[in-house]
Amino acid sequence: MLSANAEQRANIKFLTKLGKSATETYNLLTEVYGDQCLSRTQVFEWFKKFMEGRKNVGNDPKSGRPPTAKTPENVEKVARIVRRDRRLSIRAISELTNINKESVRQILHDDLGMKKVCAKVVPKILTPQQKEHRVNCCVDTLENIENDPDFFQNVITCDETWILQYDPETKRQSMHWKSPKSPRKKKARMSKSKFKAMMIVFFDIRGVIYIDWVPEGQTVNQVYYKNVLTYLRERVRRRRPDMWKNASWVLHHDNALSVKRYLAKNNIPVMEHPPYSPDLAPCDFFLFPKIKSALKGTRFESVDAVKAKATQLLKSITQDDLQHCFQQWKIRMERCRDRGGDYIEGDNILTV
């Protein structure tokens, strides 16, 4: 049995053979079918098709996308395309697979468990040799900790960083709660201050031992760093007399300057640090982010003022914070060892 629409199309075909015009055909159909009649546009379109020789009164076969796009075949098709080029947009995948965009989105998110993220910036694309070196350094340190549970009690770590007179707060820091009727706060676009000072910090699991503010215009070269180490030795003697007396302290530093002769001369053992590894340096993954986060968004009147504030923040760090830092350091080394030297970022491993 023909459907109502197909029946009307059959009548249109019959009327064309009788020599009726398109308007006459539409008027006759309206008299018979009333409100159920095809629209004027549809009648005229079918009238033209039959005049051009069309025989079939049925619907044209639908081409393209199947009624249900989330089939196993389509899931596999999308997976293959994404594996070839992970930068493709949902629209591009839809055009390549002839699957509607919503189905592509569901396949990506629900079936493949994928989401689109930006590439993570890392210090360096590590070579296999550099990854192996990172693993070896971690293994050596972890063996020292296993042999001597108090190993970290004797480690003094250090690094240098720039402290800015003004550093704009992050977008997350500027977030605030608002009601539906309250206005959204605005802030002007600001740039980082050109005035800055370099700080070198030495600390251990008990607290900050020595802070050196590099004079403006001074380059941290071999000579200058030797002088810093001389001041450090004096601070260790005064602030860590037990470590000084037993000569038990170990220096951990990420410094490319050649001061090995000085360290050997003064019997200062060094804990090896792999190059391009800020994720394994307590200053970089803990201390400096903590200080700089507290300074962001505050405009200081002078570089001396920001130095004073940074020093105050450093001295306010508790032993609990530092013990947590060293625990995280050990965990990071374990993860680096277990995952072949890949970069660590928080709880995630960055593979490059």
mmCIF file of C-alpha atoms in Angstrom:
data_model
loop_
_atom_site.group_PDB
_atom_site.id
_atom_site.type_symbol
_atom_site.label_atom_id
_atom_site.label_comp_id
_atom_site.label_asym_id
_atom_site.label_seq_id
_atom_site.Cartn_x
_atom_site.Cartn_y
_atom_site.Cartn_z
ATOM 1 C CA MET A 1 0.000 0.000 0.000
ATOM 2 C CA LEU A 2 1.261 3.420 -0.946
ATOM 3 C CA SER A 3 1.855 6.008 1.740
ATOM 4 C CA ALA A 4 -0.190 9.225 1.662
ATOM 5 C CA ASN A 5 2.677 11.176 0.099
ATOM 6 C CA ALA A 6 3.422 8.467 -2.453
ATOM 7 C CA GLU A 7 -0.277 8.374 -3.390
ATOM 8 C CA GLN A 8 -0.271 12.110 -4.070
ATOM 9 C CA ARG A 9 2.896 11.774 -6.152
ATOM 10 C CA ALA A 10 1.186 9.016 -8.198
ATOM 11 C CA ASN A 11 -1.733 11.398 -8.835
ATOM 12 C CA ILE A 12 0.706 14.146 -9.885
ATOM 13 C CA LYS A 13 2.241 11.701 -12.375
ATOM 14 C CA PHE A 14 -1.259 10.815 -13.688
ATOM 15 C CA LEU A 15 -2.227 14.494 -14.088
ATOM 16 C CA THR A 16 0.963 15.284 -15.996
ATOM 17 C CA LYS A 17 0.005 12.526 -18.485
ATOM 18 C CA LEU A 18 -3.418 14.184 -18.847
ATOM 19 C CA GLY A 19 -1.671 17.393 -19.887
ATOM 20 C CA LYS A 20 -2.575 19.407 -16.823
ATOM 21 C CA SER A 21 -0.362 22.358 -15.795
ATOM 22 C CA ALA A 22 1.470 22.469 -12.480
ATOM 23 C CA THR A 23 -0.993 25.019 -11.064
ATOM 24 C CA GLU A 24 -3.996 22.953 -12.155
ATOM 25 C CA THR A 25 -2.447 19.866 -10.592
ATOM 26 C CA TYR A 26 -1.892 21.630 -7.277
ATOM 27 C CA ASN A 27 -5.481 22.980 -7.221
ATOM 28 C CA LEU A 28 -6.949 19.531 -7.919
ATOM 29 C CA LEU A 29 -4.825 17.917 -5.167
ATOM 30 C CA THR A 30 -5.885 20.601 -2.715
ATOM 31 C CA GLU A 31 -9.584 19.864 -3.464
ATOM 32 C CA VAL A 32 -9.052 16.165 -2.744
ATOM 33 C CA TYR A 33 -6.577 16.149 0.174
ATOM 34 C CA GLY A 34 -7.234 19.520 1.801
ATOM 35 C CA ASP A 35 -4.832 20.223 4.713
ATOM 36 C CA GLN A 36 -2.988 16.948 4.049
ATOM 37 C CA CYS A 37 -1.989 18.081 0.570
ATOM 38 C CA LEU A 38 1.684 18.428 -0.333
ATOM 39 C CA SER A 39 2.985 21.985 -0.310
ATOM 40 C CA ARG A 40 2.924 24.027 -3.501
ATOM 41 C CA THR A 41 6.721 23.775 -3.751
ATOM 42 C CA GLN A 42 6.671 19.988 -3.405
ATOM 43 C CA VAL A 43 3.915 19.612 -5.998
ATOM 44 C CA PHE A 44 5.793 21.766 -8.502
ATOM 45 C CA GLU A 45 9.097 19.902 -7.875
ATOM 46 C CA TRP A 46 7.469 16.478 -8.464
ATOM 47 C CA PHE A 47 5.535 17.813 -11.456
ATOM 48 C CA LYS A 48 8.840 18.894 -13.024
ATOM 49 C CA LYS A 49 10.456 15.509 -12.326
ATOM 50 C CA PHE A 50 7.597 13.596 -13.997
ATOM 51 C CA MET A 51 7.613 15.994 -16.963
ATOM 52 C CA GLU A 52 11.335 15.209 -17.380
ATOM 53 C CA GLY A 53 10.577 11.494 -17.572
ATOM 54 C CA ARG A 54 10.771 10.224 -14.038
ATOM 55 C CA LYS A 55 8.855 6.963 -13.508
ATOM 56 C CA ASN A 56 9.316 6.127 -9.802
ATOM 57 C CA VAL A 57 6.995 7.807 -7.277
ATOM 58 C CA GLY A 58 9.012 6.649 -4.259
ATOM 59 C CA ASN A 59 11.567 8.651 -2.256
ATOM 60 C CA ASP A 60 15.124 8.916 -3.523
ATOM 61 C CA PRO A 61 17.541 6.612 -1.641
ATOM 62 C CA LYS A 62 19.411 8.516 1.094
ATOM 63 C CA SER A 63 23.127 8.684 0.529
ATOM 64 C CA GLY A 64 25.852 9.351 3.026
ATOM 65 C CA ARG A 65 25.564 8.835 6.739
ATOM 66 C CA PRO A 66 23.805 5.794 8.182
ATOM 67 C CA PRO A 67 20.911 6.326 10.655
ATOM 68 C CA THR A 68 23.150 5.136 13.507
ATOM 69 C CA ALA A 69 26.677 6.481 13.098
ATOM 70 C CA LYS A 70 28.203 4.945 16.259
ATOM 71 C CA THR A 71 28.895 1.538 14.775
ATOM 72 C CA PRO A 72 32.022 -0.523 15.552
ATOM 73 C CA GLU A 73 33.198 0.099 11.986
ATOM 74 C CA ASN A 74 32.883 3.875 12.376
ATOM 75 C CA VAL A 75 34.612 3.820 15.761
ATOM 76 C CA GLU A 76 37.563 2.005 14.206
ATOM 77 C CA LYS A 77 37.527 4.382 11.233
ATOM 78 C CA VAL A 78 37.703 7.457 13.505
ATOM 79 C CA ALA A 79 40.446 5.844 15.607
ATOM 80 C CA ARG A 80 42.603 5.179 12.516
ATOM 81 C CA ILE A 81 42.213 8.752 11.261
ATOM 82 C CA VAL A 82 43.040 10.291 14.647
ATOM 83 C CA ARG A 83 46.109 8.073 15.042
ATOM 84 C CA ARG A 84 47.401 9.363 11.695
ATOM 85 C CA ASP A 85 46.870 13.040 12.596
ATOM 86 C CA ARG A 86 45.991 13.975 16.173
ATOM 87 C CA ARG A 87 45.530 17.654 15.302
ATOM 88 C CA LEU A 88 42.423 17.161 13.179
ATOM 89 C CA SER A 89 39.285 19.005 14.261
ATOM 90 C CA ILE A 90 35.931 17.281 14.763
ATOM 91 C CA ARG A 91 34.691 19.010 11.613
ATOM 92 C CA ALA A 92 37.632 17.650 9.578
ATOM 93 C CA ILE A 93 37.112 14.113 10.918
ATOM 94 C CA SER A 94 33.411 14.377 10.104
ATOM 95 C CA GLU A 95 34.181 15.356 6.510
ATOM 96 C CA LEU A 96 36.751 12.564 6.092
ATOM 97 C CA THR A 97 34.493 9.831 7.503
ATOM 98 C CA ASN A 98 31.099 11.126 6.340
ATOM 99 C CA ILE A 99 29.861 10.851 9.957
ATOM 100 C CA ASN A 100 27.962 13.739 11.541
ATOM 101 C CA LYS A 101 29.915 15.945 13.940
ATOM 102 C CA GLU A 102 27.963 15.007 17.068
ATOM 103 C CA SER A 103 28.560 11.302 16.435
ATOM 104 C CA VAL A 104 32.275 11.988 15.883
ATOM 105 C CA ARG A 105 32.395 13.881 19.185
ATOM 106 C CA GLN A 106 30.674 11.011 21.007
ATOM 107 C CA ILE A 107 32.992 8.432 19.448
ATOM 108 C CA LEU A 108 36.068 10.441 20.458
ATOM 109 C CA HIS A 109 34.922 11.151 24.013
ATOM 110 C CA ASP A 110 32.817 8.128 24.955
ATOM 111 C CA ASP A 111 34.177 5.234 22.878
ATOM 112 C CA LEU A 112 37.846 6.208 22.541
ATOM 113 C CA GLY A 113 38.129 8.141 25.827
ATOM 114 C CA MET A 114 39.993 10.980 24.115
ATOM 115 C CA LYS A 115 40.052 14.715 24.714
ATOM 116 C CA LYS A 116 41.886 17.463 22.883
ATOM 117 C CA VAL A 117 44.654 19.171 24.861
ATOM 118 C CA CYS A 118 47.448 21.594 24.077
ATOM 119 C CA ALA A 119 51.002 20.325 23.769
ATOM 120 C CA LYS A 120 52.903 20.552 27.058
ATOM 121 C CA VAL A 121 55.980 22.755 27.055
ATOM 122 C CA VAL A 122 59.006 20.903 28.401
ATOM 123 C CA PRO A 123 62.542 22.153 29.029
ATOM 124 C CA LYS A 124 64.005 20.001 26.276
ATOM 125 C CA ILE A 125 63.149 17.103 23.994
ATOM 126 C CA LEU A 126 65.289 14.507 25.737
ATOM 127 C CA THR A 127 67.440 12.052 23.835
ATOM 128 C CA PRO A 128 67.543 8.376 24.909
ATOM 129 C CA GLN A 129 71.001 9.016 26.384
ATOM 130 C CA GLN A 130 69.739 11.957 28.453
ATOM 131 C CA LYS A 131 66.806 9.909 29.718
ATOM 132 C CA GLU A 132 69.201 7.131 30.688
ATOM 133 C CA HIS A 133 71.378 9.644 32.557
ATOM 134 C CA ARG A 134 68.326 10.880 34.459
ATOM 135 C CA VAL A 135 67.452 7.333 35.423
ATOM 136 C CA ASN A 136 71.006 6.587 36.562
ATOM 137 C CA CYS A 137 71.144 9.708 38.744
ATOM 138 C CA CYS A 138 67.821 8.790 40.345
ATOM 139 C CA VAL A 139 68.892 5.198 40.938
ATOM 140 C CA ASP A 140 72.148 6.294 42.624
ATOM 141 C CA THR A 141 70.334 8.715 44.937
ATOM 142 C CA LEU A 142 67.601 6.214 45.809
ATOM 143 C CA GLU A 143 70.272 3.636 46.674
ATOM 144 C CA ASN A 144 71.919 6.179 48.987
ATOM 145 C CA ILE A 145 68.555 6.781 50.685
ATOM 146 C CA GLU A 146 67.963 3.035 51.048
ATOM 147 C CA ASN A 147 71.410 2.521 52.588
ATOM 148 C CA ASP A 148 71.096 5.594 54.795
ATOM 149 C CA PRO A 149 67.505 6.654 55.672
ATOM 150 C CA ASP A 150 68.903 9.980 56.977
ATOM 151 C CA PHE A 151 70.634 10.791 53.690
ATOM 152 C CA PHE A 152 68.312 13.709 52.898
ATOM 153 C CA GLN A 153 69.037 15.208 56.322
ATOM 154 C CA ASN A 154 72.508 16.126 55.020
ATOM 155 C CA VAL A 155 71.598 17.400 51.545
ATOM 156 C CA ILE A 156 71.763 21.136 50.834
ATOM 157 C CA THR A 157 70.137 22.038 47.537
ATOM 158 C CA CYS A 158 70.304 25.322 45.647
ATOM 159 C CA ASP A 159 69.448 27.177 42.472
ATOM 160 C CA GLU A 160 69.087 30.711 41.156
ATOM 161 C CA THR A 161 66.092 32.603 39.781
ATOM 162 C CA TRP A 162 64.946 36.081 38.768
ATOM 163 C CA ILE A 163 62.571 37.950 41.081
ATOM 164 C CA LEU A 164 60.564 40.703 39.350
ATOM 165 C CA GLN A 165 59.544 44.031 40.831
ATOM 166 C CA TYR A 166 56.103 43.378 39.330
ATOM 167 C CA ASP A 167 54.728 40.101 37.997
ATOM 168 C CA PRO A 168 51.017 40.081 36.957
ATOM 169 C CA GLU A 169 48.783 37.611 38.754
ATOM 170 C CA THR A 170 47.662 34.565 36.831
ATOM 171 C CA LYS A 171 44.165 34.210 35.387
ATOM 172 C CA ARG A 172 43.331 31.628 38.049
ATOM 173 C CA GLN A 173 44.502 33.935 40.828
ATOM 174 C CA SER A 174 42.177 36.695 39.584
ATOM 175 C CA MET A 175 39.063 34.465 39.710
ATOM 176 C CA HIS A 176 36.299 35.570 42.095
ATOM 177 C CA TRP A 177 32.763 34.620 43.101
ATOM 178 C CA LYS A 178 29.952 36.693 41.624
ATOM 179 C CA SER A 179 26.183 36.619 41.920
ATOM 180 C CA PRO A 180 23.965 36.669 38.794
ATOM 181 C CA LYS A 181 23.393 40.431 39.183
ATOM 182 C CA SER A 182 26.841 41.547 40.340
ATOM 183 C CA PRO A 183 29.226 42.979 37.710
ATOM 184 C CA ARG A 184 32.250 41.034 36.601
ATOM 185 C CA LYS A 185 35.513 42.561 37.801
ATOM 186 C CA LYS A 186 37.886 43.930 35.209
ATOM 187 C CA LYS A 187 41.633 44.268 35.168
ATOM 188 C CA ALA A 188 43.920 46.065 32.761
ATOM 189 C CA ARG A 189 46.371 44.129 30.649
ATOM 190 C CA MET A 190 49.736 44.423 32.392
ATOM 191 C CA SER A 191 53.239 43.364 31.419
ATOM 192 C CA LYS A 192 56.016 42.078 33.615
ATOM 193 C CA SER A 193 58.373 44.612 35.122
ATOM 194 C CA LYS A 194 61.735 45.178 33.469
ATOM 195 C CA PHE A 195 63.329 45.688 36.894
ATOM 196 C CA LYS A 196 64.451 42.452 38.482
ATOM 197 C CA ALA A 197 67.022 40.887 40.758
ATOM 198 C CA MET A 198 68.671 37.471 40.735
ATOM 199 C CA MET A 199 68.469 35.385 43.879
ATOM 200 C CA ILE A 200 70.520 32.298 44.772
ATOM 201 C CA VAL A 201 69.021 30.207 47.566
ATOM 202 C CA PHE A 202 70.533 27.338 49.559
ATOM 203 C CA PHE A 203 68.255 25.264 51.808
ATOM 204 C CA ASP A 204 67.956 21.843 53.373
ATOM 205 C CA ILE A 205 65.162 19.836 54.977
ATOM 206 C CA ARG A 206 65.327 22.043 58.093
ATOM 207 C CA GLY A 207 65.191 25.498 56.513
ATOM 208 C CA VAL A 208 66.858 28.180 54.415
ATOM 209 C CA ILE A 209 70.604 28.384 55.065
ATOM 210 C CA TYR A 210 71.813 31.171 52.797
ATOM 211 C CA ILE A 211 70.310 33.707 50.377
ATOM 212 C CA ASP A 212 72.540 35.606 47.968
ATOM 213 C CA TRP A 213 71.223 38.585 45.987
ATOM 214 C CA VAL A 214 73.372 39.024 42.926
ATOM 215 C CA PRO A 215 74.343 42.721 42.456
ATOM 216 C CA GLU A 216 72.794 44.455 39.447
ATOM 217 C CA GLY A 217 74.960 44.009 36.369
ATOM 218 C CA GLN A 218 76.932 41.157 37.931
ATOM 219 C CA THR A 219 77.266 37.962 35.891
ATOM 220 C CA VAL A 220 77.156 34.704 37.833
ATOM 221 C CA ASN A 221 80.441 33.362 36.536
ATOM 222 C CA GLN A 222 82.906 30.904 37.978
ATOM 223 C CA VAL A 223 84.634 33.473 40.185
ATOM 224 C CA TYR A 224 81.399 34.855 41.591
ATOM 225 C CA TYR A 225 79.947 31.423 42.291
ATOM 226 C CA LYS A 226 83.109 30.404 44.155
ATOM 227 C CA ASN A 227 82.633 33.420 46.410
ATOM 228 C CA VAL A 228 79.008 32.399 46.989
ATOM 229 C CA LEU A 229 80.172 28.910 47.983
ATOM 230 C CA THR A 230 82.678 30.445 50.388
ATOM 231 C CA TYR A 231 79.864 32.363 52.121
ATOM 232 C CA LEU A 232 77.776 29.174 52.105
ATOM 233 C CA ARG A 233 80.508 27.233 53.923
ATOM 234 C CA GLU A 234 80.561 29.894 56.632
ATOM 235 C CA ARG A 235 76.765 29.745 56.983
ATOM 236 C CA VAL A 236 76.861 25.943 57.254
ATOM 237 C CA ARG A 237 79.514 26.223 59.969
ATOM 238 C CA ARG A 238 77.324 28.646 61.938
ATOM 239 C CA ARG A 239 73.814 27.288 61.269
ATOM 240 C CA ARG A 240 74.508 23.565 60.903
ATOM 241 C CA PRO A 241 77.415 22.944 63.293
ATOM 242 C CA ASP A 242 76.662 19.208 63.472
ATOM 243 C CA MET A 243 76.936 18.836 59.698
ATOM 244 C CA TRP A 244 80.046 21.019 59.643
ATOM 245 C CA LYS A 245 81.764 19.083 62.430
ATOM 246 C CA ASN A 246 81.037 15.702 60.853
ATOM 247 C CA ALA A 247 81.692 16.961 57.319
ATOM 248 C CA SER A 248 78.489 15.132 56.405
ATOM 249 C CA TRP A 249 76.748 17.709 54.231
ATOM 250 C CA VAL A 250 76.252 17.093 50.520
ATOM 251 C CA LEU A 251 75.683 19.852 47.953
ATOM 252 C CA HIS A 252 73.023 19.436 45.287
ATOM 253 C CA HIS A 253 73.149 22.120 42.613
ATOM 254 C CA ASP A 254 72.163 22.526 38.999
ATOM 255 C CA ASN A 255 75.130 24.605 37.940
ATOM 256 C CA ALA A 256 76.958 24.429 34.642
ATOM 257 C CA LEU A 257 79.935 26.383 36.000
ATOM 258 C CA SER A 258 83.092 24.354 36.473
ATOM 259 C CA VAL A 259 83.815 24.552 40.211
ATOM 260 C CA LYS A 260 84.816 20.916 40.717
ATOM 261 C CA ARG A 261 88.353 21.850 41.763
ATOM 262 C CA TYR A 262 87.052 24.246 44.405
ATOM 263 C CA LEU A 263 84.613 21.659 45.752
ATOM 264 C CA ALA A 264 87.286 18.953 45.882
ATOM 265 C CA LYS A 265 89.753 21.309 47.574
ATOM 266 C CA ASN A 266 87.228 22.085 50.321
ATOM 267 C CA ASN A 267 85.988 18.494 50.672
ATOM 268 C CA ILE A 268 82.438 19.295 49.588
ATOM 269 C CA PRO A 269 80.768 16.179 48.140
ATOM 270 C CA VAL A 270 78.232 16.781 45.373
ATOM 271 C CA MET A 271 74.990 14.983 44.635
ATOM 272 C CA GLU A 272 74.847 14.642 40.858
ATOM 273 C CA HIS A 273 71.995 16.394 39.078
ATOM 274 C CA PRO A 274 71.117 15.482 35.461
ATOM 275 C CA PRO A 275 71.050 18.351 32.931
ATOM 276 C CA TYR A 276 67.702 19.767 31.732
ATOM 277 C CA SER A 277 65.913 18.376 34.795
ATOM 278 C CA PRO A 278 64.034 21.125 36.671
ATOM 279 C CA ASP A 279 61.398 18.513 37.550
ATOM 280 C CA LEU A 280 64.019 16.873 39.784
ATOM 281 C CA ALA A 281 65.228 20.113 41.405
ATOM 282 C CA PRO A 282 63.418 21.117 44.656
ATOM 283 C CA CYS A 283 63.956 24.798 43.920
ATOM 284 C CA ASP A 284 62.165 24.505 40.587
ATOM 285 C CA PHE A 285 59.231 22.264 41.487
ATOM 286 C CA PHE A 286 58.652 23.611 45.018
ATOM 287 C CA LEU A 287 60.509 26.638 46.371
ATOM 288 C CA PHE A 288 60.469 29.165 43.518
ATOM 289 C CA PRO A 289 56.840 28.533 42.449
ATOM 290 C CA LYS A 290 55.754 28.964 46.079
ATOM 291 C CA ILE A 291 57.559 32.303 46.457
ATOM 292 C CA LYS A 292 56.656 33.731 43.057
ATOM 293 C CA SER A 293 52.998 32.806 43.429
ATOM 294 C CA ALA A 294 52.841 34.876 46.618
ATOM 295 C CA LEU A 295 54.513 37.842 44.882
ATOM 296 C CA LYS A 296 52.292 37.872 41.775
ATOM 297 C CA GLY A 297 49.920 40.789 41.437
ATOM 298 C CA THR A 298 51.768 43.029 43.916
ATOM 299 C CA ARG A 299 53.549 46.086 42.579
ATOM 300 C CA PHE A 300 56.571 46.932 44.722
ATOM 301 C CA GLU A 301 57.982 50.446 44.873
ATOM 302 C CA SER A 302 61.543 49.274 44.364
ATOM 303 C CA VAL A 303 63.661 46.204 43.772
ATOM 304 C CA ASP A 304 64.814 46.442 47.389
ATOM 305 C CA ALA A 305 61.201 46.155 48.518
ATOM 306 C CA VAL A 306 60.605 42.987 46.530
ATOM 307 C CA LYS A 307 63.904 41.568 47.826
ATOM 308 C CA ALA A 308 62.750 42.170 51.393
ATOM 309 C CA LYS A 309 59.381 40.548 50.732
ATOM 310 C CA ALA A 310 60.931 37.537 48.992
ATOM 311 C CA THR A 311 63.367 37.058 51.876
ATOM 312 C CA GLN A 312 60.478 37.262 54.349
ATOM 313 C CA LEU A 313 58.548 34.616 52.420
ATOM 314 C CA LEU A 314 61.572 32.321 52.284
ATOM 315 C CA LYS A 315 62.106 32.559 56.032
ATOM 316 C CA SER A 316 58.420 31.849 56.702
ATOM 317 C CA ILE A 317 58.514 28.418 55.048
ATOM 318 C CA THR A 318 57.916 25.778 57.710
ATOM 319 C CA GLN A 319 59.817 22.575 58.320
ATOM 320 C CA ASP A 320 56.662 20.634 57.471
ATOM 321 C CA ASP A 321 56.666 22.286 54.041
ATOM 322 C CA LEU A 322 60.310 21.394 53.494
ATOM 323 C CA GLN A 323 59.878 17.799 54.678
ATOM 324 C CA HIS A 324 56.979 17.442 52.242
ATOM 325 C CA CYS A 325 59.205 18.898 49.513
ATOM 326 C CA PHE A 326 61.940 16.315 50.122
ATOM 327 C CA GLN A 327 59.362 13.506 50.234
ATOM 328 C CA GLN A 328 58.038 14.643 46.866
ATOM 329 C CA TRP A 329 61.598 14.786 45.561
ATOM 330 C CA LYS A 330 62.069 11.112 46.442
ATOM 331 C CA ILE A 331 58.718 10.215 44.821
ATOM 332 C CA ARG A 332 59.677 12.093 41.651
ATOM 333 C CA MET A 333 62.962 10.208 41.424
ATOM 334 C CA GLU A 334 61.126 6.893 41.832
ATOM 335 C CA ARG A 335 58.713 7.802 39.042
ATOM 336 C CA CYS A 336 61.518 8.990 36.786
ATOM 337 C CA ARG A 337 63.340 5.694 37.369
ATOM 338 C CA ASP A 338 60.237 3.570 36.817
ATOM 339 C CA ARG A 339 59.200 5.363 33.609
ATOM 340 C CA GLY A 340 62.456 5.489 31.767
ATOM 341 C CA GLY A 341 63.548 9.072 32.451
ATOM 342 C CA ASP A 342 60.448 10.903 31.189
ATOM 343 C CA TYR A 343 59.722 14.355 32.578
ATOM 344 C CA ILE A 344 57.580 14.574 35.703
ATOM 345 C CA GLU A 345 54.972 17.306 36.167
ATOM 346 C CA GLY A 346 52.914 17.063 39.356
ATOM 347 C CA ASP A 347 51.221 13.660 39.308
ATOM 348 C CA ASN A 348 51.645 13.298 35.554
ATOM 349 C CA ILE A 349 54.476 11.951 33.445
ATOM 350 C CA LEU A 350 55.437 13.974 30.397
ATOM 351 C CA THR A 351 56.628 11.722 27.573
ATOM 352 C CA VAL A 352 58.733 13.447 24.926
#
